[in-house]
Amino acid sequence: MKVTVDQDKCVASGQCVVAAMEVFDQRDEDGIVVLLTPEPPAEQAEDVRHAAAVCPALAIEIQD
Amino acid sequence: MTSTVNPVDERAARAPEFPMARAAGCPFDPPPGLRGMQQEGPLAKVRLWDGSTPWLVTGYADQRTLLGDPRVSADINRPGYPRQAPMPPGGTGVSFILKDDPEHARLRRMVTAPFAIKRVEAMRPGVQKIVDDLIDELLAGPNPVDLVEAFALPVPSLVICQLLGVPYADHDFFQENSKVIINRNVTPEQRSAAHGNLIGYLDDLMGEKIAHPVDDLLSGLAGRVTAGELARDEAAQMGVLLLIAGHETTANMIALGTLALFEHPDQLALLRETDDPKLISSAVEELLRYLHITHSGRRRVAVADIEIGGEVIRAGEGLILANDIANRDPDVFAEPDRLDLRRDARRHVAFGFGVHQCLGQPLARMELQVVYNTLYRRIPTLRPATELERIPFKHDGSVYGVYELPVTW
Ligand code: SF4
């Protein structure tokens, strides 16, 4: 699984961080998403998919 | 002649009034009329207070699609925008939630940092203390008592005051005024006056923060004003928005959620007996889904023609995305009318969807987790002190909830 994020789209809702803390973080200054793990291990795949599904800004893309 | 009538016009002519009434004795379910519309198809027409007939979107998937579509505008000043109430005389300033990008994004990003997950988590012990102290006071005070006044309103109010840097001592003043602003049944003049009061108050406070900045959100905005990045009236406007949004919504989730749990004793027992953060967090999501207190729908206007579900929404037509009924969409949530604290309800749209999704949701979630995990455990015998029929519901508010909830223990 490969993950990309679009920081321009992100509205800093933090939903991705709640869904998958090992993979996503937020910038201190403005809460914009930071991708920690662009290729998350299989056991995190479901959480990452959930993060992409709940991201209100459609800022998370996943390639399998 | 009927064959020449445009079917959309014809539908507009028989559009039912919106908002709709809930069924008697069923305070938690969306109006039955909405359910009927959801079964009929993705789009329907409704009639508003001013006679306009915007589209009503009831399905979960369609709402998410439209709220993520850049051809859909949140700008309240565009013709065709479905307003909830008449425009106050002379108008009022418009906060960023009623603007489009890039202006919306510019302003929103100035206030997102304090709502980042780690920052909110750092506030959790402070919120726990606020909740514990209020429960101590509650237990030492009169019994029965109104839970709204004694607990549901003070919790989020104290929290948002701390975060913004607003003196809590002034809470009577701003709660009175914000009550007027979110009531759909006041006159435009009353709403305008209340808004003016709050703007004046925040503007004074902004002056203080500009002169003596400390470590709070308003001081952060004051710094932007000083740096020339933000106009002072924009800063006051943002302060008003955060102050109102910060306590009205969460307060209603606390009181209405408690009432819903009283009506579902098996679910209340789950919360009373657990300290599993996973279950508490899923309970919060499920109550957000089930109660959908933002029951007037997300309001938008199309800026270009949009085809959806075999229909065309024309540029300039208004849209109401009814998130209450979307949260009960059986295609997404099995047995949607059942309150089930163990289900995975995280996809609900109680906070909206798209770039305007609620900014304060991490804070709201954390407050509700602390409250639901503390209140019923510390007062295990907590129960209503009156019958359901006697409880006054906020049918007329833009945020749904109860005006009062007498409780005993
Ligand atoms: S869920 Fe989406 S909008 Fe929210 S912080 Fe993550 S990437 Fe940004």
Short mmCIF file of C-alpha atoms and ligand atoms in Angstrom, two decimals:
data_model
loop_
_atom_site.label_atom_id
_atom_site.label_comp_id
_atom_site.label_asym_id
_atom_site.label_seq_id
_atom_site.Cartn_x
_atom_site.Cartn_y
_atom_site.Cartn_z
CA MET A 1 0.00 0.00 0.00
CA LYS A 2 1.23 3.46 -0.96
CA VAL A 3 -0.23 6.61 0.60
CA THR A 4 -0.05 10.20 -0.59
CA VAL A 5 -1.56 13.31 0.99
CA ASP A 6 -2.43 16.66 -0.55
CA GLN A 7 -1.59 19.35 1.99
CA ASP A 8 -3.26 22.05 -0.10
CA LYS A 9 -6.58 20.28 0.15
CA CYS A 10 -6.30 19.34 3.84
CA VAL A 11 -8.57 21.27 6.22
CA ALA A 12 -6.83 20.09 9.40
CA SER A 13 -9.73 18.07 10.76
CA GLY A 14 -7.37 15.54 12.31
CA GLN A 15 -9.62 12.62 11.42
CA CYS A 16 -6.73 10.77 9.77
CA VAL A 17 -4.64 11.05 12.94
CA VAL A 18 -7.43 9.57 15.01
CA ALA A 19 -7.87 6.74 12.51
CA ALA A 20 -4.18 5.88 11.99
CA MET A 21 -1.75 7.55 14.34
CA GLU A 22 1.32 5.72 13.08
CA VAL A 23 0.74 6.94 9.56
CA PHE A 24 -0.54 10.52 9.89
CA ASP A 25 0.38 13.49 12.01
CA GLN A 26 -0.44 17.21 11.98
CA ARG A 27 1.83 20.23 11.64
CA ASP A 28 2.12 22.20 14.87
CA GLU A 29 1.54 25.61 13.28
CA ASP A 30 -1.76 24.91 11.54
CA GLY A 31 -2.81 21.29 11.99
CA ILE A 32 -2.25 20.43 8.33
CA VAL A 33 -1.62 16.74 7.66
CA VAL A 34 1.89 15.29 7.68
CA LEU A 35 2.49 11.84 6.23
CA LEU A 36 4.71 9.78 8.55
CA THR A 37 4.64 6.45 6.77
CA PRO A 38 4.14 6.54 2.99
CA GLU A 39 4.22 2.74 2.78
CA PRO A 40 2.39 1.47 5.84
CA PRO A 41 2.64 -2.21 6.78
CA ALA A 42 -0.28 -4.54 6.05
CA GLU A 43 -1.59 -4.51 9.61
CA GLN A 44 -2.26 -0.78 9.35
CA ALA A 45 -3.94 -0.98 5.95
CA GLU A 46 -7.46 -1.06 7.28
CA ASP A 47 -6.95 1.98 9.51
CA VAL A 48 -5.42 3.89 6.62
CA ARG A 49 -8.34 3.04 4.36
CA HIS A 50 -10.63 4.27 7.07
CA ALA A 51 -8.64 7.49 7.32
CA ALA A 52 -9.05 8.08 3.60
CA ALA A 53 -12.77 7.37 3.83
CA VAL A 54 -13.42 9.85 6.63
CA CYS A 55 -11.11 12.62 5.38
CA PRO A 56 -13.59 15.40 4.64
CA ALA A 57 -11.29 17.09 2.14
CA LEU A 58 -10.53 13.95 0.10
CA ALA A 59 -6.87 14.74 0.68
CA ILE A 60 -5.65 11.16 1.16
CA GLU A 61 -4.95 8.88 -1.80
CA ILE A 62 -4.18 5.19 -1.58
CA GLN A 63 -2.59 2.93 -4.16
CA ASP A 64 -2.57 -0.78 -3.50
CA MET B 1 -51.74 21.37 -20.65
CA THR B 2 -50.03 19.54 -17.82
CA SER B 3 -47.76 17.78 -20.31
CA THR B 4 -46.02 21.08 -21.09
CA VAL B 5 -45.33 21.90 -17.44
CA ASN B 6 -41.70 21.51 -16.58
CA PRO B 7 -41.55 18.54 -14.18
CA VAL B 8 -39.14 20.41 -11.92
CA ASP B 9 -41.56 23.36 -11.66
CA GLU B 10 -44.37 20.99 -10.98
CA ARG B 11 -42.39 19.37 -8.21
CA ALA B 12 -41.59 22.77 -6.77
CA ALA B 13 -45.29 23.61 -6.73
CA ARG B 14 -46.07 20.68 -4.47
CA ALA B 15 -42.88 20.87 -2.41
CA PRO B 16 -43.49 20.25 1.30
CA GLU B 17 -42.43 22.80 3.86
CA PHE B 18 -38.99 22.55 5.41
CA PRO B 19 -37.97 22.15 8.20
CA MET B 20 -40.46 19.38 8.90
CA ALA B 21 -42.01 18.33 12.18
CA ARG B 22 -40.82 15.27 14.05
CA ALA B 23 -43.31 12.57 14.97
CA ALA B 24 -45.05 13.12 18.29
CA GLY B 25 -43.39 11.15 21.07
CA CYS B 26 -40.32 10.43 18.98
CA PRO B 27 -37.79 13.09 19.95
CA PHE B 28 -34.67 11.38 18.61
CA ASP B 29 -35.78 10.32 15.14
CA PRO B 30 -35.72 12.64 12.12
CA PRO B 31 -39.11 13.81 10.80
CA PRO B 32 -41.05 10.99 9.12
CA GLY B 33 -41.42 13.23 6.06
CA LEU B 34 -37.66 13.10 5.53
CA ARG B 35 -37.67 9.34 5.74
CA GLY B 36 -40.37 9.22 3.06
CA MET B 37 -38.26 11.43 0.80
CA GLN B 38 -35.18 9.29 1.35
CA GLN B 39 -37.11 6.26 0.17
CA GLU B 40 -38.39 8.08 -2.93
CA GLY B 41 -35.12 9.15 -4.48
CA PRO B 42 -31.92 11.14 -4.14
CA LEU B 43 -33.34 14.62 -4.73
CA ALA B 44 -36.56 16.34 -3.77
CA LYS B 45 -37.80 19.91 -3.61
CA VAL B 46 -38.81 21.60 -0.37
CA ARG B 47 -40.37 24.97 0.40
CA LEU B 48 -38.69 27.37 2.83
CA TRP B 49 -40.08 30.21 4.97
CA ASP B 50 -39.51 32.69 2.10
CA GLY B 51 -41.31 30.58 -0.51
CA SER B 52 -38.10 29.49 -2.23
CA THR B 53 -37.85 25.83 -3.26
CA PRO B 54 -34.30 24.50 -2.94
CA TRP B 55 -33.30 20.90 -3.51
CA LEU B 56 -33.26 18.59 -0.52
CA VAL B 57 -30.65 15.85 -0.62
CA THR B 58 -31.34 12.95 1.74
CA GLY B 59 -28.91 10.17 0.80
CA TYR B 60 -25.60 9.73 2.58
CA ALA B 61 -23.48 9.09 -0.52
CA ASP B 62 -25.02 11.96 -2.51
CA GLN B 63 -24.47 14.37 0.35
CA ARG B 64 -20.81 13.47 0.62
CA THR B 65 -20.38 13.80 -3.15
CA LEU B 66 -22.02 17.22 -3.26
CA LEU B 67 -20.25 18.56 -0.15
CA GLY B 68 -16.94 17.63 -1.77
CA ASP B 69 -17.84 19.23 -5.12
CA PRO B 70 -16.19 22.59 -5.91
CA ARG B 71 -19.26 23.55 -7.97
CA VAL B 72 -21.17 23.73 -4.69
CA SER B 73 -20.79 27.03 -2.84
CA ALA B 74 -21.23 27.85 0.85
CA ASP B 75 -21.40 31.60 0.15
CA ILE B 76 -24.51 32.91 1.90
CA ASN B 77 -24.48 36.07 -0.20
CA ARG B 78 -24.97 34.29 -3.53
CA PRO B 79 -28.44 34.49 -5.02
CA GLY B 80 -30.28 31.22 -4.50
CA TYR B 81 -28.59 30.37 -1.19
CA PRO B 82 -31.27 28.76 1.01
CA ARG B 83 -31.31 30.95 4.10
CA GLN B 84 -32.62 29.67 7.40
CA ALA B 85 -34.13 32.98 8.38
CA PRO B 86 -34.56 36.51 7.03
CA MET B 87 -31.45 38.60 6.61
CA PRO B 88 -31.11 41.05 9.52
CA PRO B 89 -31.53 44.71 8.58
CA GLY B 90 -28.20 46.10 7.43
CA GLY B 91 -26.81 42.55 7.36
CA THR B 92 -24.22 41.11 9.64
CA GLY B 93 -20.61 40.25 9.02
CA VAL B 94 -20.16 36.86 7.49
CA SER B 95 -17.80 34.37 9.09
CA PHE B 96 -15.59 32.05 7.08
CA ILE B 97 -18.00 29.13 7.34
CA LEU B 98 -20.28 30.99 4.94
CA LYS B 99 -17.52 31.80 2.44
CA ASP B 100 -15.74 29.80 -0.24
CA ASP B 101 -12.07 29.07 -0.77
CA PRO B 102 -9.59 30.69 -1.01
CA GLU B 103 -10.99 33.19 1.51
CA HIS B 104 -12.47 30.41 3.64
CA ALA B 105 -9.20 28.45 3.73
CA ARG B 106 -7.15 31.55 4.52
CA LEU B 107 -9.24 32.37 7.57
CA ARG B 108 -9.84 28.81 8.71
CA ARG B 109 -6.14 28.01 8.76
CA MET B 110 -5.59 30.83 11.23
CA VAL B 111 -7.57 28.95 13.88
CA THR B 112 -6.91 25.28 13.15
CA ALA B 113 -3.74 24.80 15.24
CA PRO B 114 -5.45 24.70 18.68
CA PHE B 115 -7.83 22.01 17.41
CA ALA B 116 -5.12 19.60 16.26
CA ILE B 117 -5.42 16.18 17.89
CA LYS B 118 -2.29 16.43 20.06
CA ARG B 119 -3.19 19.89 21.32
CA VAL B 120 -6.70 18.70 22.16
CA GLU B 121 -5.36 15.60 23.91
CA ALA B 122 -3.16 17.84 26.03
CA MET B 123 -6.34 19.56 27.22
CA ARG B 124 -7.97 16.31 28.34
CA PRO B 125 -6.80 16.40 32.00
CA GLY B 126 -8.02 19.99 32.32
CA VAL B 127 -11.40 19.03 30.90
CA GLN B 128 -11.57 16.05 33.25
CA LYS B 129 -11.00 18.45 36.16
CA ILE B 130 -13.73 20.81 34.94
CA VAL B 131 -16.14 17.87 34.66
CA ASP B 132 -15.22 16.46 38.07
CA ASP B 133 -15.56 19.83 39.79
CA LEU B 134 -18.96 20.43 38.21
CA ILE B 135 -20.15 16.98 39.33
CA ASP B 136 -18.94 17.75 42.88
CA GLU B 137 -20.99 20.95 42.82
CA LEU B 138 -23.97 19.14 41.35
CA LEU B 139 -23.88 16.53 44.11
CA ALA B 140 -23.59 19.21 46.77
CA GLY B 141 -26.45 21.27 45.33
CA PRO B 142 -30.23 20.90 45.07
CA ASN B 143 -31.75 17.60 43.96
CA PRO B 144 -33.54 17.43 41.52
CA VAL B 145 -31.73 19.91 39.33
CA ASP B 146 -31.78 21.00 35.69
CA LEU B 147 -28.86 19.18 34.08
CA VAL B 148 -28.63 21.74 31.25
CA GLU B 149 -28.04 24.68 33.59
CA ALA B 150 -25.95 22.81 36.17
CA PHE B 151 -23.75 20.73 33.89
CA ALA B 152 -24.39 20.43 30.15
CA LEU B 153 -23.89 24.13 29.39
CA PRO B 154 -21.09 24.94 31.88
CA VAL B 155 -18.77 22.13 30.65
CA PRO B 156 -18.26 23.30 27.05
CA SER B 157 -18.64 26.90 28.07
CA LEU B 158 -15.77 26.72 30.57
CA VAL B 159 -13.65 24.83 28.05
CA ILE B 160 -14.16 27.22 25.14
CA CYS B 161 -13.68 30.24 27.39
CA GLN B 162 -10.33 28.85 28.52
CA LEU B 163 -9.27 28.02 24.97
CA LEU B 164 -10.27 31.39 23.54
CA GLY B 165 -9.27 33.46 26.54
CA VAL B 166 -12.77 34.80 27.26
CA PRO B 167 -13.61 35.53 30.93
CA TYR B 168 -16.12 32.88 32.05
CA ALA B 169 -17.60 35.46 34.43
CA ASP B 170 -19.32 36.97 31.37
CA HIS B 171 -21.05 33.72 30.42
CA ASP B 172 -24.60 34.88 31.21
CA PHE B 173 -24.16 37.72 28.78
CA PHE B 174 -22.87 35.71 25.83
CA GLN B 175 -25.12 32.71 26.43
CA GLU B 176 -28.20 34.95 26.37
CA ASN B 177 -27.10 36.52 23.12
CA SER B 178 -26.08 33.29 21.43
CA LYS B 179 -29.45 31.76 22.36
CA VAL B 180 -31.13 34.52 20.38
CA ILE B 181 -28.83 34.07 17.39
CA ILE B 182 -29.49 30.37 16.98
CA ASN B 183 -33.25 30.60 17.56
CA ARG B 184 -35.12 30.51 14.27
CA ASN B 185 -38.19 32.22 15.71
CA VAL B 186 -36.76 35.58 16.71
CA THR B 187 -37.17 38.67 14.53
CA PRO B 188 -34.33 39.76 12.24
CA GLU B 189 -33.98 42.87 14.42
CA GLN B 190 -33.56 40.78 17.57
CA ARG B 191 -30.99 38.58 15.90
CA SER B 192 -29.10 41.56 14.57
CA ALA B 193 -29.06 43.22 18.00
CA ALA B 194 -27.76 40.06 19.69
CA HIS B 195 -25.09 39.69 17.06
CA GLY B 196 -24.12 43.33 17.51
CA ASN B 197 -23.79 42.79 21.26
CA LEU B 198 -21.43 39.87 20.79
CA ILE B 199 -19.37 41.60 18.11
CA GLY B 200 -18.99 44.62 20.39
CA TYR B 201 -17.94 42.39 23.28
CA LEU B 202 -15.40 40.47 21.21
CA ASP B 203 -14.07 43.65 19.67
CA ASP B 204 -13.37 45.07 23.14
CA LEU B 205 -11.73 41.84 24.15
CA MET B 206 -9.67 41.88 20.96
CA GLY B 207 -8.46 45.33 21.91
CA GLU B 208 -7.25 43.96 25.25
CA LYS B 209 -5.51 41.01 23.60
CA ILE B 210 -3.80 43.31 21.11
CA ALA B 211 -2.48 45.42 23.98
CA HIS B 212 -1.65 42.50 26.30
CA PRO B 213 -1.37 39.22 24.41
CA VAL B 214 -1.25 36.02 26.46
CA ASP B 215 -1.28 32.35 25.50
CA ASP B 216 -4.80 31.84 24.16
CA LEU B 217 -6.58 31.63 20.82
CA LEU B 218 -7.84 35.22 20.78
CA SER B 219 -4.33 36.49 21.51
CA GLY B 220 -3.20 34.45 18.51
CA LEU B 221 -5.75 36.25 16.35
CA ALA B 222 -4.74 39.56 17.94
CA GLY B 223 -1.19 38.87 16.82
CA ARG B 224 -2.44 38.41 13.26
CA VAL B 225 -4.30 41.71 13.47
CA THR B 226 -1.12 43.43 14.66
CA ALA B 227 0.84 41.80 11.84
CA GLY B 228 -1.70 43.08 9.31
CA GLU B 229 -2.79 39.57 8.23
CA LEU B 230 -6.31 39.90 9.57
CA ALA B 231 -8.73 42.79 9.86
CA ARG B 232 -9.88 43.49 13.40
CA ASP B 233 -13.56 43.04 12.49
CA GLU B 234 -12.72 39.66 10.91
CA ALA B 235 -11.00 38.67 14.14
CA ALA B 236 -14.03 39.69 16.24
CA GLN B 237 -16.28 37.79 13.82
CA MET B 238 -14.20 34.64 14.24
CA GLY B 239 -14.27 35.01 18.00
CA VAL B 240 -18.07 35.18 17.97
CA LEU B 241 -18.32 32.13 15.74
CA LEU B 242 -16.01 30.03 17.91
CA LEU B 243 -17.67 31.16 21.11
CA ILE B 244 -21.18 30.24 19.93
CA ALA B 245 -20.21 27.04 18.12
CA GLY B 246 -18.00 25.99 21.01
CA HIS B 247 -20.69 25.67 23.58
CA GLU B 248 -24.13 25.37 21.96
CA THR B 249 -23.43 22.16 20.09
CA THR B 250 -21.58 20.25 22.78
CA ALA B 251 -24.03 21.35 25.47
CA ASN B 252 -26.89 19.92 23.46
CA MET B 253 -24.99 16.70 22.82
CA ILE B 254 -24.47 16.30 26.57
CA ALA B 255 -28.08 16.91 27.60
CA LEU B 256 -29.82 15.23 24.68
CA GLY B 257 -27.34 12.34 24.81
CA THR B 258 -28.08 11.81 28.49
CA LEU B 259 -31.81 11.80 27.79
CA ALA B 260 -31.37 9.31 24.94
CA LEU B 261 -29.38 7.07 27.28
CA PHE B 262 -32.12 7.30 29.93
CA GLU B 263 -34.49 6.02 27.25
CA HIS B 264 -32.08 3.16 26.43
CA PRO B 265 -31.09 1.79 29.86
CA ASP B 266 -29.11 -1.14 28.43
CA GLN B 267 -26.90 1.30 26.52
CA LEU B 268 -26.54 3.55 29.56
CA ALA B 269 -25.40 0.52 31.54
CA LEU B 270 -22.62 -0.09 28.99
CA LEU B 271 -21.19 3.36 29.62
CA ARG B 272 -21.64 3.13 33.36
CA GLU B 273 -19.67 -0.08 33.54
CA THR B 274 -16.78 0.53 31.16
CA ASP B 275 -13.54 2.42 31.14
CA ASP B 276 -12.47 1.03 27.77
CA PRO B 277 -11.49 4.07 25.70
CA LYS B 278 -12.47 2.22 22.50
CA LEU B 279 -16.02 1.65 23.67
CA ILE B 280 -16.29 5.21 24.99
CA SER B 281 -15.09 6.59 21.70
CA SER B 282 -17.48 4.42 19.69
CA ALA B 283 -20.31 5.46 22.02
CA VAL B 284 -19.56 9.12 21.28
CA GLU B 285 -19.59 8.51 17.51
CA GLU B 286 -22.83 6.56 17.73
CA LEU B 287 -24.55 9.26 19.79
CA LEU B 288 -23.35 11.89 17.31
CA ARG B 289 -24.80 9.82 14.46
CA TYR B 290 -28.04 8.96 16.22
CA LEU B 291 -28.84 12.40 17.63
CA HIS B 292 -27.71 14.54 14.66
CA ILE B 293 -28.33 17.77 16.57
CA THR B 294 -27.56 19.93 13.51
CA HIS B 295 -31.01 19.22 12.14
CA SER B 296 -31.46 22.13 9.73
CA GLY B 297 -29.15 20.62 7.12
CA ARG B 298 -26.01 21.98 5.49
CA ARG B 299 -26.96 24.86 3.21
CA ARG B 300 -25.31 25.38 -0.16
CA VAL B 301 -25.94 26.83 -3.63
CA ALA B 302 -24.85 25.39 -6.99
CA VAL B 303 -22.51 27.62 -9.03
CA ALA B 304 -22.68 25.42 -12.14
CA ASP B 305 -25.02 22.73 -13.45
CA ILE B 306 -24.44 19.47 -11.60
CA GLU B 307 -25.80 16.12 -12.65
CA ILE B 308 -26.53 13.74 -9.83
CA GLY B 309 -28.69 10.64 -9.63
CA GLY B 310 -30.13 11.26 -13.11
CA GLU B 311 -31.19 14.81 -12.22
CA VAL B 312 -29.63 18.16 -13.01
CA ILE B 313 -29.17 20.78 -10.32
CA ARG B 314 -28.98 24.09 -12.17
CA ALA B 315 -26.50 26.86 -11.38
CA GLY B 316 -28.08 29.23 -8.87
CA GLU B 317 -30.31 26.62 -7.27
CA GLY B 318 -30.14 26.12 -3.52
CA LEU B 319 -29.28 22.84 -1.84
CA ILE B 320 -30.04 21.53 1.62
CA LEU B 321 -28.04 18.48 2.62
CA ALA B 322 -30.00 16.96 5.46
CA ASN B 323 -27.32 15.27 7.53
CA ASP B 324 -29.82 14.02 10.11
CA ILE B 325 -31.48 11.67 7.64
CA ALA B 326 -28.14 10.80 6.00
CA ASN B 327 -27.01 9.47 9.36
CA ARG B 328 -30.01 7.14 9.25
CA ASP B 329 -29.34 5.93 5.70
CA PRO B 330 -29.89 2.14 5.77
CA ASP B 331 -27.41 1.69 2.91
CA VAL B 332 -24.63 2.84 5.24
CA PHE B 333 -25.78 2.02 8.78
CA ALA B 334 -27.54 -1.28 9.41
CA GLU B 335 -30.75 -0.85 11.43
CA PRO B 336 -30.12 2.88 11.45
CA ASP B 337 -32.84 3.73 13.97
CA ARG B 338 -31.28 1.55 16.65
CA LEU B 339 -28.97 3.24 19.16
CA ASP B 340 -26.08 0.79 19.40
CA LEU B 341 -23.03 2.15 21.20
CA ARG B 342 -20.90 -0.76 20.04
CA ARG B 343 -21.36 -0.18 16.31
CA ASP B 344 -18.73 1.51 14.16
CA ALA B 345 -20.46 4.80 13.36
CA ARG B 346 -17.34 6.80 12.54
CA ARG B 347 -18.47 7.60 9.00
CA HIS B 348 -21.42 9.69 10.21
CA VAL B 349 -21.85 13.20 8.85
CA ALA B 350 -22.87 14.88 12.11
CA PHE B 351 -19.93 17.27 11.64
CA GLY B 352 -20.67 17.70 7.93
CA PHE B 353 -18.30 16.77 5.14
CA GLY B 354 -16.02 18.60 2.73
CA VAL B 355 -13.78 21.56 3.42
CA HIS B 356 -16.30 23.12 5.80
CA GLN B 357 -16.42 20.13 8.11
CA CYS B 358 -16.60 21.24 11.74
CA LEU B 359 -13.33 22.75 12.86
CA GLY B 360 -13.92 22.00 16.54
CA GLN B 361 -14.73 18.32 16.17
CA PRO B 362 -11.61 16.98 17.94
CA LEU B 363 -12.44 19.16 20.93
CA ALA B 364 -16.13 18.21 20.88
CA ARG B 365 -15.24 14.51 20.71
CA MET B 366 -12.81 14.74 23.60
CA GLU B 367 -15.27 16.68 25.79
CA LEU B 368 -18.02 14.16 25.09
CA GLN B 369 -15.71 11.23 25.80
CA VAL B 370 -14.79 12.72 29.17
CA VAL B 371 -18.39 13.58 30.03
CA TYR B 372 -20.01 10.28 29.00
CA ASN B 373 -17.25 8.35 30.73
CA THR B 374 -17.54 10.32 33.97
CA LEU B 375 -21.09 11.49 34.62
CA TYR B 376 -22.92 8.15 34.73
CA ARG B 377 -20.13 6.41 36.61
CA ARG B 378 -19.90 9.06 39.27
CA ILE B 379 -23.68 9.34 39.64
CA PRO B 380 -24.85 5.79 38.87
CA THR B 381 -28.40 6.48 40.00
CA LEU B 382 -28.79 9.52 37.74
CA ARG B 383 -32.29 9.47 36.21
CA PRO B 384 -34.89 11.86 34.81
CA ALA B 385 -36.96 13.78 37.34
CA THR B 386 -39.89 14.23 34.97
CA GLU B 387 -41.69 12.38 32.17
CA LEU B 388 -40.44 12.53 28.60
CA GLU B 389 -43.64 14.33 27.53
CA ARG B 390 -42.81 17.27 29.80
CA ILE B 391 -39.34 17.89 28.46
CA PRO B 392 -39.13 20.95 26.18
CA PHE B 393 -37.28 20.18 22.93
CA LYS B 394 -35.56 22.76 20.74
CA HIS B 395 -37.66 22.15 17.65
CA ASP B 396 -37.25 25.82 16.75
CA GLY B 397 -33.49 26.05 17.11
CA SER B 398 -30.87 25.65 14.41
CA VAL B 399 -29.24 23.26 16.87
CA TYR B 400 -31.52 20.57 18.29
CA GLY B 401 -31.57 19.57 21.93
CA VAL B 402 -33.50 20.16 25.13
CA TYR B 403 -34.09 23.47 26.87
CA GLU B 404 -34.21 21.73 30.22
CA LEU B 405 -33.53 18.28 31.61
CA PRO B 406 -34.60 17.86 35.23
CA VAL B 407 -32.63 15.01 36.80
CA THR B 408 -32.42 13.34 40.18
CA TRP B 409 -30.20 10.68 41.77
S1 SF4 C 1 -8.43 13.82 7.65
FE1 SF4 C 1 -7.99 14.92 5.75
S2 SF4 C 1 -8.52 17.03 6.17
FE2 SF4 C 1 -8.35 16.01 8.15
S3 SF4 C 1 -6.22 16.37 8.81
FE3 SF4 C 1 -6.27 14.42 7.75
S4 SF4 C 1 -5.79 14.92 5.62
FE4 SF4 C 1 -6.33 16.83 6.60
#
